[in-house]
PDB file of C-alpha atoms in Angstrom:
ATOM      1  CA  MET A  13     -26.294 -11.632  -4.666  1.00 60.00           C
ATOM      2  CA  SER A  14     -24.944 -14.215  -2.288  1.00 73.00           C
ATOM      3  CA  ASP A  15     -22.853 -13.440   0.756  1.00 87.00           C
ATOM      4  CA  LEU A  16     -20.010 -15.861   0.006  1.00 85.00           C
ATOM      5  CA  CYS A  17     -17.540 -12.947  -0.031  1.00 91.00           C
ATOM      6  CA  ALA A  18     -19.426 -10.597   2.274  1.00 92.00           C
ATOM      7  CA  GLU A  19     -17.179  -8.139   4.100  1.00 92.00           C
ATOM      8  CA  ARG A  20     -14.230  -9.077   1.888  1.00 97.00           C
ATOM      9  CA  VAL A  21     -12.232  -6.469  -0.032  1.00 98.00           C
ATOM     10  CA  ALA A  22     -10.595  -7.487  -3.287  1.00 98.00           C
ATOM     11  CA  ILE A  23      -8.292  -5.864  -5.811  1.00 98.00           C
ATOM     12  CA  VAL A  24      -8.435  -7.235  -9.346  1.00 98.00           C
ATOM     13  CA  THR A  25      -5.581  -6.094 -11.567  1.00 97.00           C
ATOM     14  CA  GLY A  26      -6.473  -5.796 -15.225  1.00 95.00           C
ATOM     15  CA  GLY A  27     -10.075  -5.735 -14.038  1.00 96.00           C
ATOM     16  CA  ALA A  28     -11.686  -3.743 -16.852  1.00 94.00           C
ATOM     17  CA  ARG A  29     -11.923  -6.365 -19.581  1.00 92.00           C
ATOM     18  CA  GLY A  30     -11.960 -10.088 -20.248  1.00 92.00           C
ATOM     19  CA  LEU A  31     -11.326 -12.433 -17.348  1.00 96.00           C
ATOM     20  CA  GLY A  32     -10.464  -9.569 -15.020  1.00 96.00           C
ATOM     21  CA  ARG A  33     -13.866  -8.011 -15.619  1.00 97.00           C
ATOM     22  CA  GLU A  34     -15.527 -11.348 -14.907  1.00 97.00           C
ATOM     23  CA  HIS A  35     -13.505 -11.717 -11.694  1.00 98.00           C
ATOM     24  CA  CYS A  36     -14.715  -8.270 -10.587  1.00 98.00           C
ATOM     25  CA  LEU A  37     -18.352  -8.973 -11.411  1.00 97.00           C
ATOM     26  CA  MET A  38     -18.325 -12.380  -9.718  1.00 97.00           C
ATOM     27  CA  LEU A  39     -16.603 -11.132  -6.564  1.00 98.00           C
ATOM     28  CA  ALA A  40     -19.101  -8.272  -6.314  1.00 97.00           C
ATOM     29  CA  LYS A  41     -22.017 -10.613  -6.990  1.00 96.00           C
ATOM     30  CA  HIS A  42     -20.939 -12.603  -3.949  1.00 97.00           C
ATOM     31  CA  GLY A  43     -20.640  -9.549  -1.718  1.00 96.00           C
ATOM     32  CA  ALA A  44     -17.020  -8.397  -2.020  1.00 98.00           C
ATOM     33  CA  LYS A  45     -16.077  -4.754  -2.289  1.00 98.00           C
ATOM     34  CA  VAL A  46     -13.913  -4.526  -5.404  1.00 98.00           C
ATOM     35  CA  VAL A  47     -11.077  -2.248  -6.463  1.00 98.00           C
ATOM     36  CA  VAL A  48     -11.081  -2.458 -10.253  1.00 98.00           C
ATOM     37  CA  ASN A  49      -7.471  -1.795 -11.218  1.00 97.00           C
ATOM     38  CA  ASP A  50      -6.787  -1.070 -14.866  1.00 95.00           C
ATOM     39  CA  ILE A  51      -4.739   1.520 -16.739  1.00 92.00           C
ATOM     40  CA  GLY A  52      -7.121   1.180 -19.666  1.00 86.00           C
ATOM     41  CA  ALA A  53      -4.479  -0.247 -21.985  1.00 75.00           C
ATOM     42  CA  GLU A  54      -5.317  -2.308 -25.017  1.00 66.00           C
ATOM     43  CA  LEU A  55      -4.476  -6.032 -24.907  1.00 60.00           C
ATOM     44  CA  ASP A  56      -1.107  -5.325 -26.519  1.00 60.00           C
ATOM     45  CA  GLY A  57      -0.196  -2.809 -23.818  1.00 61.00           C
ATOM     46  CA  ALA A  58      -0.882   0.296 -25.916  1.00 64.00           C
ATOM     47  CA  ALA A  59      -2.055   3.346 -23.965  1.00 62.00           C
ATOM     48  CA  GLY A  60      -5.713   3.467 -23.080  1.00 73.00           C
ATOM     49  CA  ASP A  61      -8.343   5.056 -20.894  1.00 79.00           C
ATOM     50  CA  VAL A  62      -9.465   4.164 -17.337  1.00 79.00           C
ATOM     51  CA  SER A  63     -13.073   4.900 -18.299  1.00 88.00           C
ATOM     52  CA  VAL A  64     -13.291   1.213 -19.259  1.00 90.00           C
ATOM     53  CA  ALA A  65     -12.691   0.327 -15.606  1.00 93.00           C
ATOM     54  CA  GLN A  66     -15.307   2.887 -14.596  1.00 94.00           C
ATOM     55  CA  GLN A  67     -17.851   1.057 -16.751  1.00 95.00           C
ATOM     56  CA  GLY A  68     -17.258  -2.085 -14.688  1.00 95.00           C
ATOM     57  CA  VAL A  69     -17.587  -0.134 -11.455  1.00 97.00           C
ATOM     58  CA  ASN A  70     -20.857   1.363 -12.718  1.00 97.00           C
ATOM     59  CA  GLU A  71     -22.163  -2.111 -13.561  1.00 97.00           C
ATOM     60  CA  ILE A  72     -21.252  -3.434 -10.100  1.00 97.00           C
ATOM     61  CA  LYS A  73     -22.924  -0.475  -8.402  1.00 98.00           C
ATOM     62  CA  ALA A  74     -26.046  -0.814 -10.576  1.00 97.00           C
ATOM     63  CA  ALA A  75     -26.344  -4.407  -9.346  1.00 96.00           C
ATOM     64  CA  GLY A  76     -26.120  -3.253  -5.707  1.00 96.00           C
ATOM     65  CA  GLY A  77     -22.416  -3.885  -5.154  1.00 96.00           C
ATOM     66  CA  ASP A  78     -19.590  -1.623  -4.074  1.00 98.00           C
ATOM     67  CA  ALA A  79     -16.525  -0.904  -6.203  1.00 98.00           C
ATOM     68  CA  CYS A  80     -14.031   1.790  -7.105  1.00 98.00           C
ATOM     69  CA  VAL A  81     -11.554   2.421  -9.911  1.00 97.00           C
ATOM     70  CA  ASN A  82      -7.803   2.380  -9.540  1.00 97.00           C
ATOM     71  CA  GLY A  83      -5.723   3.440 -12.533  1.00 94.00           C
ATOM     72  CA  ASP A  84      -2.260   2.713 -11.164  1.00 95.00           C
ATOM     73  CA  ASP A  85       0.264   0.679 -13.149  1.00 93.00           C
ATOM     74  CA  VAL A  86       0.734  -2.732 -11.497  1.00 94.00           C
ATOM     75  CA  SER A  87       4.273  -2.927 -12.827  1.00 93.00           C
ATOM     76  CA  SER A  88       5.247   0.140 -10.811  1.00 95.00           C
ATOM     77  CA  TRP A  89       6.359  -0.471  -7.217  1.00 97.00           C
ATOM     78  CA  ASP A  90       4.854   2.863  -6.150  1.00 98.00           C
ATOM     79  CA  GLY A  91       1.727   2.282  -8.243  1.00 97.00           C
ATOM     80  CA  ALA A  92       1.143  -1.083  -6.586  1.00 98.00           C
ATOM     81  CA  LYS A  93       1.615   0.517  -3.176  1.00 98.00           C
ATOM     82  CA  ARG A  94      -0.941   3.246  -4.000  1.00 98.00           C
ATOM     83  CA  MET A  95      -3.386   0.602  -5.207  1.00 98.00           C
ATOM     84  CA  VAL A  96      -3.169  -1.325  -1.935  1.00 98.00           C
ATOM     85  CA  GLU A  97      -3.361   1.898   0.076  1.00 98.00           C
ATOM     86  CA  GLN A  98      -6.493   2.917  -1.845  1.00 98.00           C
ATOM     87  CA  ALA A  99      -8.199  -0.371  -0.948  1.00 98.00           C
ATOM     88  CA  VAL A 100      -7.343   0.045   2.733  1.00 98.00           C
ATOM     89  CA  ASP A 101      -8.186   3.763   2.811  1.00 98.00           C
ATOM     90  CA  THR A 102     -11.510   3.224   1.011  1.00 98.00           C
ATOM     91  CA  TYR A 103     -12.708   0.002   2.622  1.00 98.00           C
ATOM     92  CA  GLY A 104     -10.625  -0.357   5.777  1.00 98.00           C
ATOM     93  CA  LYS A 105      -8.775  -3.520   4.797  1.00 98.00           C
ATOM     94  CA  LEU A 106      -7.676  -5.804   1.972  1.00 98.00           C
ATOM     95  CA  ASP A 107      -8.385  -9.534   1.803  1.00 98.00           C
ATOM     96  CA  VAL A 108      -7.750 -10.596  -1.792  1.00 97.00           C
ATOM     97  CA  VAL A 109      -5.499  -9.639  -4.704  1.00 98.00           C
ATOM     98  CA  VAL A 110      -6.330 -11.220  -8.047  1.00 98.00           C
ATOM     99  CA  SER A 111      -3.262 -10.722 -10.261  1.00 97.00           C
ATOM    100  CA  ASN A 112      -4.897 -10.750 -13.651  1.00 95.00           C
ATOM    101  CA  ALA A 113      -3.214  -7.884 -15.546  1.00 94.00           C
ATOM    102  CA  GLY A 114      -1.411  -8.955 -18.680  1.00 89.00           C
ATOM    103  CA  ILE A 115      -0.295  -8.065 -22.163  1.00 85.00           C
ATOM    104  CA  LEU A 116      -1.206 -10.161 -25.195  1.00 78.00           C
ATOM    105  CA  ARG A 117       0.863  -9.643 -28.310  1.00 76.00           C
ATOM    106  CA  ASP A 118       0.984 -11.560 -31.556  1.00 76.00           C
ATOM    107  CA  ARG A 119       4.681 -12.253 -31.114  1.00 77.00           C
ATOM    108  CA  MET A 120       7.023 -15.165 -30.810  1.00 82.00           C
ATOM    109  CA  LEU A 121      10.603 -15.193 -29.632  1.00 79.00           C
ATOM    110  CA  THR A 122      11.799 -14.773 -33.206  1.00 87.00           C
ATOM    111  CA  ASN A 123       9.923 -11.522 -33.868  1.00 88.00           C
ATOM    112  CA  MET A 124       9.694  -9.896 -30.430  1.00 88.00           C
ATOM    113  CA  SER A 125      11.733  -6.773 -29.755  1.00 90.00           C
ATOM    114  CA  GLU A 126      13.666  -6.247 -26.546  1.00 92.00           C
ATOM    115  CA  ASP A 127      11.273  -3.449 -25.511  1.00 90.00           C
ATOM    116  CA  GLU A 128       8.272  -5.738 -26.037  1.00 88.00           C
ATOM    117  CA  TRP A 129       9.961  -8.470 -23.965  1.00 88.00           C
ATOM    118  CA  GLU A 130      10.728  -6.030 -21.148  1.00 91.00           C
ATOM    119  CA  ALA A 131       7.108  -4.810 -21.139  1.00 89.00           C
ATOM    120  CA  GLU A 132       5.952  -8.433 -20.832  1.00 87.00           C
ATOM    121  CA  LEU A 133       8.287  -8.981 -17.884  1.00 90.00           C
ATOM    122  CA  ARG A 134       7.168  -5.778 -16.171  1.00 93.00           C
ATOM    123  CA  VAL A 135       3.448  -6.510 -16.399  1.00 92.00           C
ATOM    124  CA  HIS A 136       3.433 -10.278 -15.972  1.00 93.00           C
ATOM    125  CA  LEU A 137       6.142 -10.659 -13.331  1.00 95.00           C
ATOM    126  CA  LYS A 138       6.591  -7.362 -11.527  1.00 96.00           C
ATOM    127  CA  GLY A 139       2.845  -6.742 -11.934  1.00 96.00           C
ATOM    128  CA  THR A 140       2.248  -9.849  -9.838  1.00 96.00           C
ATOM    129  CA  ILE A 141       4.998  -9.398  -7.273  1.00 97.00           C
ATOM    130  CA  ALA A 142       4.603  -5.653  -6.555  1.00 97.00           C
ATOM    131  CA  PRO A 143       0.911  -5.779  -5.522  1.00 97.00           C
ATOM    132  CA  ALA A 144       1.481  -9.000  -3.560  1.00 97.00           C
ATOM    133  CA  ARG A 145       4.425  -7.474  -1.720  1.00 97.00           C
ATOM    134  CA  HIS A 146       2.476  -4.392  -0.645  1.00 97.00           C
ATOM    135  CA  ALA A 147      -0.638  -6.388   0.194  1.00 97.00           C
ATOM    136  CA  ALA A 148       1.376  -8.766   2.366  1.00 96.00           C
ATOM    137  CA  ALA A 149       3.052  -5.883   4.182  1.00 93.00           C
TER     138      ALA A 149
END
């Protein structure tokens, strides 16, 4: 491990799989304490299990890093607030928010339902703004 991010505290939304997982592992490898935020949803947004995020936390800890799981929904104003509060309560501060959470559906404008569109907006837009707002405050 290097100390490039030593003493830094980072939240990574959508941190259990894919790029989010890699963000978490890399930040931890360079010394950051990481809050792995993920509701455990599948790529299409279907309900899931936060144990996937726990696997990433376990991997970080096994490598000598420090991390914790947060299962709050980034598209919820209150959930984003709890996520930021958890980082500060657990590690004493927050330095970085990586807004990585997203939904991937095999849809185009012509075959997307209104509910699917609204879910995309919630996760991709509100899921970026809500954590940033609470982190900035």
